[in-house]
Amino acid sequence: PIGGPAARILAELALANSDQYLFSSGVHFLRYADDYHVFCGSKKEAHEIIVKIYKALDNEGLSLQKSKTRILTASEFKHVLSQIRGGDDRETRSPIQRLMSLTLRFDPYAPNAAEQYDELKDELEEIDVVALLNEQLSQTRVHIPTTRKIVEALKLVGTNAKYGAMLSMLDNMDALYPIAPTVFQTVYQVFDELGEREKAGICDRIIELYDSGHEVMALDMHVAYANRIVGKYSSIATRNYLHRCFEKQTSELIRRDIIMIFSNWGNFSWLSMFKANFGAVSGWQRRALILASYSMVDEGSHWRDHMKSRFDAFEMIVRDWRSEKPNVPLAI
């Protein structure tokens, strides 16, 4: 689910039976949303409990995510905890401790929103966030909560540092796989601040990830995130990439997004060819094509007149809504 509150509510519903089974099995754990934390007396006990958790989740049709399942020694856990918590004395806290203590979200509608934003930027200017990212990437395995906070903070660093940081993340998606959505969302949010050459460089990296068959692009969700970044930069390379992606992917979400991106780009030749498939596609793709047809001007108008008898009630609403704002770029 999208968003913390939705994830927590769903976790409480989906994991209630698993929790009861684990408690009755003598497993004492702490859980936040879908993250289980268990303190064990030995490594052997830790492995035994992992098996119990695996069985409990498997019975519910769920599974453990291997990349996030870790066994830490007591000393390793204490070290991680000290890095995150730090002390109360600002001068004695490390940069990562100071970063972890910051709240990166602020209310843009608050009366003092501008002051909050400036204070946050001032705090981050005193922390070398890019150096913290490189430090995490140099490790065998990144610490997920810490790295996620670092990646989110990159949205607020100076423009000159952003491009290098974005490339560094995209070049290290093996290590950052567990937080791939956060990485792609951060790149998406800073993309418009970059120059033309930098935008092309980011898109080239994303296309390389896809064409090379990188594991991060095996999930439809990740491809959709990546395509929304690419959709911000029209070029021959990005058009050809999205054409290939559309032919290869079967996800309704991915294909819908590409149709609307091509509409925004004015890729009339592709849309003109695809409209012949209206009867063979379903749901989101049909509605996306109706929206996109307004970018085809006369050809789109003739097509809608010809096809309107095949529009269902919802598609008629979509058509009428778009007719009131035919020139507004489609939000992806």
PDB file of C-alpha atoms in Angstrom, residues 86-320:
ATOM      1  CA  GLY A  86      23.286   9.635  19.311  1.00  0.00           C
ATOM      2  CA  GLY A  87      23.375  11.815  22.402  1.00  0.00           C
ATOM      3  CA  ASP A  88      21.650  14.957  23.489  1.00  0.00           C
ATOM      4  CA  ASP A  89      24.757  17.063  23.002  1.00  0.00           C
ATOM      5  CA  ARG A  90      24.711  18.458  19.475  1.00  0.00           C
ATOM      6  CA  GLU A  91      28.495  18.892  19.444  1.00  0.00           C
ATOM      7  CA  THR A  92      29.202  15.252  20.309  1.00  0.00           C
ATOM      8  CA  ARG A  93      26.750  13.715  17.848  1.00  0.00           C
ATOM      9  CA  SER A  94      28.018  12.290  14.568  1.00  0.00           C
ATOM     10  CA  PRO A  95      26.640  13.570  11.225  1.00  0.00           C
ATOM     11  CA  ILE A  96      24.481  10.467  10.813  1.00  0.00           C
ATOM     12  CA  GLN A  97      23.073  10.888  14.320  1.00  0.00           C
ATOM     13  CA  ARG A  98      22.172  14.487  13.567  1.00  0.00           C
ATOM     14  CA  LEU A  99      20.534  13.485  10.290  1.00  0.00           C
ATOM     15  CA  MET A 100      18.510  10.703  11.907  1.00  0.00           C
ATOM     16  CA  SER A 101      17.245  13.162  14.516  1.00  0.00           C
ATOM     17  CA  LEU A 102      15.785  15.464  11.845  1.00  0.00           C
ATOM     18  CA  THR A 103      12.199  15.315  10.622  1.00  0.00           C
ATOM     19  CA  LEU A 104      12.428  15.706   6.849  1.00  0.00           C
ATOM     20  CA  ARG A 105       8.700  16.172   6.364  1.00  0.00           C
ATOM     21  CA  PHE A 106       7.079  19.515   6.972  1.00  0.00           C
ATOM     22  CA  ASP A 107       3.584  20.882   6.456  1.00  0.00           C
ATOM     23  CA  PRO A 108       3.594  23.241   3.438  1.00  0.00           C
ATOM     24  CA  TYR A 109       0.253  24.643   4.617  1.00  0.00           C
ATOM     25  CA  ALA A 110       1.480  25.550   8.098  1.00  0.00           C
ATOM     26  CA  PRO A 111       1.517  29.290   8.925  1.00  0.00           C
ATOM     27  CA  ASN A 112       5.310  29.151   9.298  1.00  0.00           C
ATOM     28  CA  ALA A 113       5.982  26.704   6.445  1.00  0.00           C
ATOM     29  CA  ALA A 114       8.708  28.891   4.914  1.00  0.00           C
ATOM     30  CA  GLU A 115      10.521  29.200   8.242  1.00  0.00           C
ATOM     31  CA  GLN A 116      10.306  25.440   8.826  1.00  0.00           C
ATOM     32  CA  TYR A 117      11.740  24.752   5.389  1.00  0.00           C
ATOM     33  CA  ASP A 118      14.603  27.231   5.842  1.00  0.00           C
ATOM     34  CA  GLU A 119      15.464  25.783   9.250  1.00  0.00           C
ATOM     35  CA  LEU A 120      15.565  22.278   7.798  1.00  0.00           C
ATOM     36  CA  LYS A 121      17.808  23.371   4.927  1.00  0.00           C
ATOM     37  CA  ASP A 122      20.137  25.149   7.353  1.00  0.00           C
ATOM     38  CA  GLU A 123      20.421  21.970   9.419  1.00  0.00           C
ATOM     39  CA  LEU A 124      21.206  19.879   6.342  1.00  0.00           C
ATOM     40  CA  GLU A 125      23.808  22.342   5.074  1.00  0.00           C
ATOM     41  CA  GLU A 126      25.873  21.449   8.126  1.00  0.00           C
ATOM     42  CA  ILE A 127      25.750  17.740   7.219  1.00  0.00           C
ATOM     43  CA  ASP A 128      27.570  16.254   4.214  1.00  0.00           C
ATOM     44  CA  VAL A 129      24.677  14.076   3.087  1.00  0.00           C
ATOM     45  CA  VAL A 130      26.447  12.926  -0.092  1.00  0.00           C
ATOM     46  CA  ALA A 131      29.415  11.727   1.956  1.00  0.00           C
ATOM     47  CA  LEU A 132      27.036   9.771   4.191  1.00  0.00           C
ATOM     48  CA  LEU A 133      25.530   8.147   1.096  1.00  0.00           C
ATOM     49  CA  ASN A 134      28.957   7.154  -0.217  1.00  0.00           C
ATOM     50  CA  GLU A 135      29.840   5.762   3.200  1.00  0.00           C
ATOM     51  CA  GLN A 136      26.779   3.517   3.142  1.00  0.00           C
ATOM     52  CA  LEU A 137      27.437   2.394  -0.434  1.00  0.00           C
ATOM     53  CA  SER A 138      30.992   1.386   0.483  1.00  0.00           C
ATOM     54  CA  GLN A 139      29.654  -1.198   2.942  1.00  0.00           C
ATOM     55  CA  THR A 140      28.841  -4.792   2.038  1.00  0.00           C
ATOM     56  CA  ARG A 141      25.202  -4.206   3.016  1.00  0.00           C
ATOM     57  CA  VAL A 142      23.606  -0.853   3.604  1.00  0.00           C
ATOM     58  CA  HIS A 143      21.659  -0.159   6.790  1.00  0.00           C
ATOM     59  CA  ILE A 144      18.187   0.261   5.346  1.00  0.00           C
ATOM     60  CA  PRO A 145      16.555   2.820   7.712  1.00  0.00           C
ATOM     61  CA  THR A 146      19.694   4.974   7.727  1.00  0.00           C
ATOM     62  CA  THR A 147      20.165   4.840   3.959  1.00  0.00           C
ATOM     63  CA  ARG A 148      16.493   5.610   3.347  1.00  0.00           C
ATOM     64  CA  LYS A 149      16.818   8.742   5.499  1.00  0.00           C
ATOM     65  CA  ILE A 150      19.969   9.759   3.608  1.00  0.00           C
ATOM     66  CA  VAL A 151      18.266   9.292   0.236  1.00  0.00           C
ATOM     67  CA  GLU A 152      15.256  11.341   1.332  1.00  0.00           C
ATOM     68  CA  ALA A 153      17.583  14.105   2.552  1.00  0.00           C
ATOM     69  CA  LEU A 154      19.234  14.349  -0.878  1.00  0.00           C
ATOM     70  CA  LYS A 155      16.156  16.241  -2.100  1.00  0.00           C
ATOM     71  CA  LEU A 156      17.275  19.194  -0.005  1.00  0.00           C
ATOM     72  CA  VAL A 157      21.009  19.337  -0.777  1.00  0.00           C
ATOM     73  CA  GLY A 158      22.529  21.869  -3.174  1.00  0.00           C
ATOM     74  CA  THR A 159      21.720  21.528  -6.868  1.00  0.00           C
ATOM     75  CA  ASN A 160      25.363  20.982  -7.819  1.00  0.00           C
ATOM     76  CA  ALA A 161      25.603  17.927  -5.567  1.00  0.00           C
ATOM     77  CA  LYS A 162      22.308  16.377  -6.615  1.00  0.00           C
ATOM     78  CA  TYR A 163      23.314  15.096 -10.049  1.00  0.00           C
ATOM     79  CA  GLY A 164      26.318  13.143  -8.804  1.00  0.00           C
ATOM     80  CA  ALA A 165      24.282  11.703  -5.950  1.00  0.00           C
ATOM     81  CA  MET A 166      21.490  10.596  -8.304  1.00  0.00           C
ATOM     82  CA  LEU A 167      23.965   8.860 -10.624  1.00  0.00           C
ATOM     83  CA  SER A 168      25.676   7.220  -7.675  1.00  0.00           C
ATOM     84  CA  MET A 169      22.380   5.760  -6.488  1.00  0.00           C
ATOM     85  CA  LEU A 170      21.373   4.492  -9.925  1.00  0.00           C
ATOM     86  CA  ASP A 171      24.820   2.919 -10.341  1.00  0.00           C
ATOM     87  CA  ASN A 172      24.427   1.074  -7.032  1.00  0.00           C
ATOM     88  CA  MET A 173      20.945  -0.361  -7.287  1.00  0.00           C
ATOM     89  CA  ASP A 174      22.254  -3.781  -6.225  1.00  0.00           C
ATOM     90  CA  ALA A 175      22.872  -2.376  -2.755  1.00  0.00           C
ATOM     91  CA  LEU A 176      19.860  -0.047  -2.792  1.00  0.00           C
ATOM     92  CA  TYR A 177      17.345  -2.618  -4.056  1.00  0.00           C
ATOM     93  CA  PRO A 178      15.456  -2.779  -0.712  1.00  0.00           C
ATOM     94  CA  ILE A 179      14.708   0.957  -0.932  1.00  0.00           C
ATOM     95  CA  ALA A 180      14.367   1.215  -4.720  1.00  0.00           C
ATOM     96  CA  PRO A 181      10.991   3.042  -4.539  1.00  0.00           C
ATOM     97  CA  THR A 182      12.546   5.708  -2.287  1.00  0.00           C
ATOM     98  CA  VAL A 183      15.465   6.094  -4.710  1.00  0.00           C
ATOM     99  CA  PHE A 184      13.214   6.488  -7.751  1.00  0.00           C
ATOM    100  CA  GLN A 185      10.887   8.911  -5.946  1.00  0.00           C
ATOM    101  CA  THR A 186      13.846  11.063  -4.902  1.00  0.00           C
ATOM    102  CA  VAL A 187      15.230  11.146  -8.450  1.00  0.00           C
ATOM    103  CA  TYR A 188      11.754  12.058  -9.732  1.00  0.00           C
ATOM    104  CA  GLN A 189      11.421  14.935  -7.280  1.00  0.00           C
ATOM    105  CA  VAL A 190      14.793  16.535  -8.069  1.00  0.00           C
ATOM    106  CA  PHE A 191      14.780  15.826 -11.822  1.00  0.00           C
ATOM    107  CA  ASP A 192      13.314  19.181 -12.857  1.00  0.00           C
ATOM    108  CA  GLU A 193      16.138  21.017 -11.058  1.00  0.00           C
ATOM    109  CA  LEU A 194      18.782  19.436 -13.320  1.00  0.00           C
ATOM    110  CA  GLY A 195      20.129  20.737 -16.625  1.00  0.00           C
ATOM    111  CA  GLU A 196      19.450  19.136 -20.002  1.00  0.00           C
ATOM    112  CA  ARG A 197      22.691  17.150 -20.046  1.00  0.00           C
ATOM    113  CA  GLU A 198      22.122  15.907 -16.509  1.00  0.00           C
ATOM    114  CA  LYS A 199      18.556  14.847 -17.330  1.00  0.00           C
ATOM    115  CA  ALA A 200      19.801  12.883 -20.320  1.00  0.00           C
ATOM    116  CA  GLY A 201      22.428  11.231 -18.130  1.00  0.00           C
ATOM    117  CA  ILE A 202      19.833  10.133 -15.583  1.00  0.00           C
ATOM    118  CA  CYS A 203      17.603   8.707 -18.317  1.00  0.00           C
ATOM    119  CA  ASP A 204      20.544   6.851 -19.868  1.00  0.00           C
ATOM    120  CA  ARG A 205      21.249   5.156 -16.531  1.00  0.00           C
ATOM    121  CA  ILE A 206      17.608   4.104 -16.147  1.00  0.00           C
ATOM    122  CA  ILE A 207      17.453   2.758 -19.698  1.00  0.00           C
ATOM    123  CA  GLU A 208      20.666   0.814 -19.068  1.00  0.00           C
ATOM    124  CA  LEU A 209      19.157  -0.751 -15.932  1.00  0.00           C
ATOM    125  CA  TYR A 210      16.125  -1.888 -17.911  1.00  0.00           C
ATOM    126  CA  ASP A 211      17.878  -3.104 -21.053  1.00  0.00           C
ATOM    127  CA  SER A 212      20.506  -5.016 -19.054  1.00  0.00           C
ATOM    128  CA  GLY A 213      17.792  -6.936 -17.214  1.00  0.00           C
ATOM    129  CA  HIS A 214      18.825  -5.651 -13.795  1.00  0.00           C
ATOM    130  CA  GLU A 215      16.876  -7.339 -10.998  1.00  0.00           C
ATOM    131  CA  VAL A 216      15.499  -4.018  -9.775  1.00  0.00           C
ATOM    132  CA  MET A 217      13.552  -3.782 -13.037  1.00  0.00           C
ATOM    133  CA  ALA A 218      11.959  -7.194 -12.539  1.00  0.00           C
ATOM    134  CA  LEU A 219       9.156  -5.600 -10.509  1.00  0.00           C
ATOM    135  CA  ASP A 220       6.399  -3.734 -12.350  1.00  0.00           C
ATOM    136  CA  MET A 221       6.275  -1.148  -9.564  1.00  0.00           C
ATOM    137  CA  HIS A 222       9.949  -0.262 -10.045  1.00  0.00           C
ATOM    138  CA  VAL A 223       9.559  -0.002 -13.823  1.00  0.00           C
ATOM    139  CA  ALA A 224       6.566   2.301 -13.324  1.00  0.00           C
ATOM    140  CA  TYR A 225       8.555   4.542 -10.961  1.00  0.00           C
ATOM    141  CA  ALA A 226      11.469   4.649 -13.412  1.00  0.00           C
ATOM    142  CA  ASN A 227       9.252   5.396 -16.407  1.00  0.00           C
ATOM    143  CA  ARG A 228       7.724   8.394 -14.672  1.00  0.00           C
ATOM    144  CA  ILE A 229      11.221   9.845 -14.395  1.00  0.00           C
ATOM    145  CA  VAL A 230      11.930   9.137 -18.064  1.00  0.00           C
ATOM    146  CA  GLY A 231       8.547  10.661 -18.909  1.00  0.00           C
ATOM    147  CA  LYS A 232       9.885  14.049 -17.840  1.00  0.00           C
ATOM    148  CA  TYR A 233      12.475  14.116 -20.656  1.00  0.00           C
ATOM    149  CA  SER A 234      11.537  13.656 -24.301  1.00  0.00           C
ATOM    150  CA  SER A 235      14.314  12.557 -26.652  1.00  0.00           C
ATOM    151  CA  ILE A 236      14.839   9.977 -29.380  1.00  0.00           C
ATOM    152  CA  ALA A 237      16.461   7.645 -26.853  1.00  0.00           C
ATOM    153  CA  THR A 238      13.651   7.924 -24.308  1.00  0.00           C
ATOM    154  CA  ARG A 239      10.940   7.536 -26.955  1.00  0.00           C
ATOM    155  CA  ASN A 240      12.568   4.393 -28.302  1.00  0.00           C
ATOM    156  CA  TYR A 241      13.001   3.045 -24.783  1.00  0.00           C
ATOM    157  CA  LEU A 242       9.354   3.567 -23.836  1.00  0.00           C
ATOM    158  CA  HIS A 243       8.279   1.983 -27.131  1.00  0.00           C
ATOM    159  CA  ARG A 244      10.352  -1.119 -26.278  1.00  0.00           C
ATOM    160  CA  CYS A 245       9.052  -1.108 -22.731  1.00  0.00           C
ATOM    161  CA  PHE A 246       5.429  -0.948 -23.877  1.00  0.00           C
ATOM    162  CA  GLU A 247       5.910  -3.910 -26.208  1.00  0.00           C
ATOM    163  CA  LYS A 248       7.569  -5.989 -23.483  1.00  0.00           C
ATOM    164  CA  GLN A 249       5.489  -5.159 -20.401  1.00  0.00           C
ATOM    165  CA  THR A 250       1.990  -6.462 -19.715  1.00  0.00           C
ATOM    166  CA  SER A 251       1.258  -4.329 -16.631  1.00  0.00           C
ATOM    167  CA  GLU A 252      -1.804  -2.129 -17.081  1.00  0.00           C
ATOM    168  CA  LEU A 253      -0.166   0.573 -14.968  1.00  0.00           C
ATOM    169  CA  ILE A 254       3.026   0.691 -17.030  1.00  0.00           C
ATOM    170  CA  ARG A 255       1.233   0.657 -20.368  1.00  0.00           C
ATOM    171  CA  ARG A 256      -1.278   3.302 -19.252  1.00  0.00           C
ATOM    172  CA  ASP A 257       1.540   5.605 -18.132  1.00  0.00           C
ATOM    173  CA  ILE A 258       3.390   5.217 -21.430  1.00  0.00           C
ATOM    174  CA  ILE A 259       0.264   6.082 -23.423  1.00  0.00           C
ATOM    175  CA  MET A 260      -0.166   9.291 -21.422  1.00  0.00           C
ATOM    176  CA  ILE A 261       3.542  10.152 -21.608  1.00  0.00           C
ATOM    177  CA  PHE A 262       3.422   9.808 -25.391  1.00  0.00           C
ATOM    178  CA  SER A 263       0.367  12.070 -25.410  1.00  0.00           C
ATOM    179  CA  ASN A 264       2.259  14.730 -23.464  1.00  0.00           C
ATOM    180  CA  TRP A 265       5.207  14.392 -25.834  1.00  0.00           C
ATOM    181  CA  GLY A 266       3.050  14.622 -28.958  1.00  0.00           C
ATOM    182  CA  ASN A 267       4.164  11.204 -30.210  1.00  0.00           C
ATOM    183  CA  PHE A 268       1.323  11.148 -32.715  1.00  0.00           C
ATOM    184  CA  SER A 269       2.756   8.439 -34.975  1.00  0.00           C
ATOM    185  CA  TRP A 270       2.764   5.909 -32.131  1.00  0.00           C
ATOM    186  CA  LEU A 271      -0.668   6.924 -30.826  1.00  0.00           C
ATOM    187  CA  SER A 272      -2.116   6.784 -34.337  1.00  0.00           C
ATOM    188  CA  MET A 273      -0.935   3.191 -34.728  1.00  0.00           C
ATOM    189  CA  PHE A 274      -1.983   2.114 -31.242  1.00  0.00           C
ATOM    190  CA  LYS A 275      -5.538   3.427 -31.445  1.00  0.00           C
ATOM    191  CA  ALA A 276      -6.382   0.511 -33.748  1.00  0.00           C
ATOM    192  CA  ASN A 277      -5.937  -1.764 -30.699  1.00  0.00           C
ATOM    193  CA  PHE A 278      -8.652  -0.047 -28.656  1.00  0.00           C
ATOM    194  CA  GLY A 279     -10.974  -3.038 -28.804  1.00  0.00           C
ATOM    195  CA  ALA A 280      -8.236  -5.474 -27.782  1.00  0.00           C
ATOM    196  CA  VAL A 281      -7.066  -3.682 -24.644  1.00  0.00           C
ATOM    197  CA  SER A 282      -8.937  -3.071 -21.432  1.00  0.00           C
ATOM    198  CA  GLY A 283      -9.411  -0.820 -18.431  1.00  0.00           C
ATOM    199  CA  TRP A 284      -6.711   1.741 -17.893  1.00  0.00           C
ATOM    200  CA  GLN A 285      -5.291   1.522 -21.413  1.00  0.00           C
ATOM    201  CA  ARG A 286      -8.652   2.284 -23.019  1.00  0.00           C
ATOM    202  CA  ARG A 287      -9.224   5.301 -20.785  1.00  0.00           C
ATOM    203  CA  ALA A 288      -5.647   6.497 -21.292  1.00  0.00           C
ATOM    204  CA  LEU A 289      -6.110   6.329 -25.064  1.00  0.00           C
ATOM    205  CA  ILE A 290      -9.325   8.347 -24.849  1.00  0.00           C
ATOM    206  CA  LEU A 291      -7.442  11.004 -22.876  1.00  0.00           C
ATOM    207  CA  ALA A 292      -4.496  10.882 -25.284  1.00  0.00           C
ATOM    208  CA  SER A 293      -6.717  11.196 -28.350  1.00  0.00           C
ATOM    209  CA  TYR A 294      -7.211  14.899 -27.597  1.00  0.00           C
ATOM    210  CA  SER A 295      -3.526  15.492 -28.354  1.00  0.00           C
ATOM    211  CA  MET A 296      -4.130  14.119 -31.866  1.00  0.00           C
ATOM    212  CA  VAL A 297      -6.444  17.054 -32.718  1.00  0.00           C
ATOM    213  CA  ASP A 298      -8.538  16.269 -35.840  1.00  0.00           C
ATOM    214  CA  GLU A 299      -7.504  12.626 -36.081  1.00  0.00           C
ATOM    215  CA  GLY A 300      -8.398  12.148 -32.428  1.00  0.00           C
ATOM    216  CA  SER A 301     -11.748  13.901 -32.862  1.00  0.00           C
ATOM    217  CA  HIS A 302     -12.714  11.692 -35.818  1.00  0.00           C
ATOM    218  CA  TRP A 303     -11.614   8.597 -33.912  1.00  0.00           C
ATOM    219  CA  ARG A 304     -13.745   9.478 -30.869  1.00  0.00           C
ATOM    220  CA  ASP A 305     -16.802  10.131 -33.037  1.00  0.00           C
ATOM    221  CA  HIS A 306     -16.300   6.772 -34.718  1.00  0.00           C
ATOM    222  CA  MET A 307     -15.703   4.850 -31.475  1.00  0.00           C
ATOM    223  CA  LYS A 308     -18.127   6.545 -29.063  1.00  0.00           C
ATOM    224  CA  SER A 309     -20.719   3.797 -29.433  1.00  0.00           C
ATOM    225  CA  ARG A 310     -18.145   1.409 -27.939  1.00  0.00           C
ATOM    226  CA  PHE A 311     -17.381   3.614 -24.918  1.00  0.00           C
ATOM    227  CA  ASP A 312     -18.855   2.418 -21.632  1.00  0.00           C
ATOM    228  CA  ALA A 313     -20.410   4.842 -19.125  1.00  0.00           C
ATOM    229  CA  PHE A 314     -17.153   5.498 -17.293  1.00  0.00           C
ATOM    230  CA  GLU A 315     -15.280   6.070 -20.556  1.00  0.00           C
ATOM    231  CA  MET A 316     -17.898   8.636 -21.576  1.00  0.00           C
ATOM    232  CA  ILE A 317     -17.224  10.484 -18.313  1.00  0.00           C
ATOM    233  CA  VAL A 318     -13.478  10.366 -19.042  1.00  0.00           C
ATOM    234  CA  ARG A 319     -14.078  11.741 -22.536  1.00  0.00           C
ATOM    235  CA  ASP A 320     -16.285  14.574 -21.299  1.00  0.00           C
TER     236      ASP A 320
END
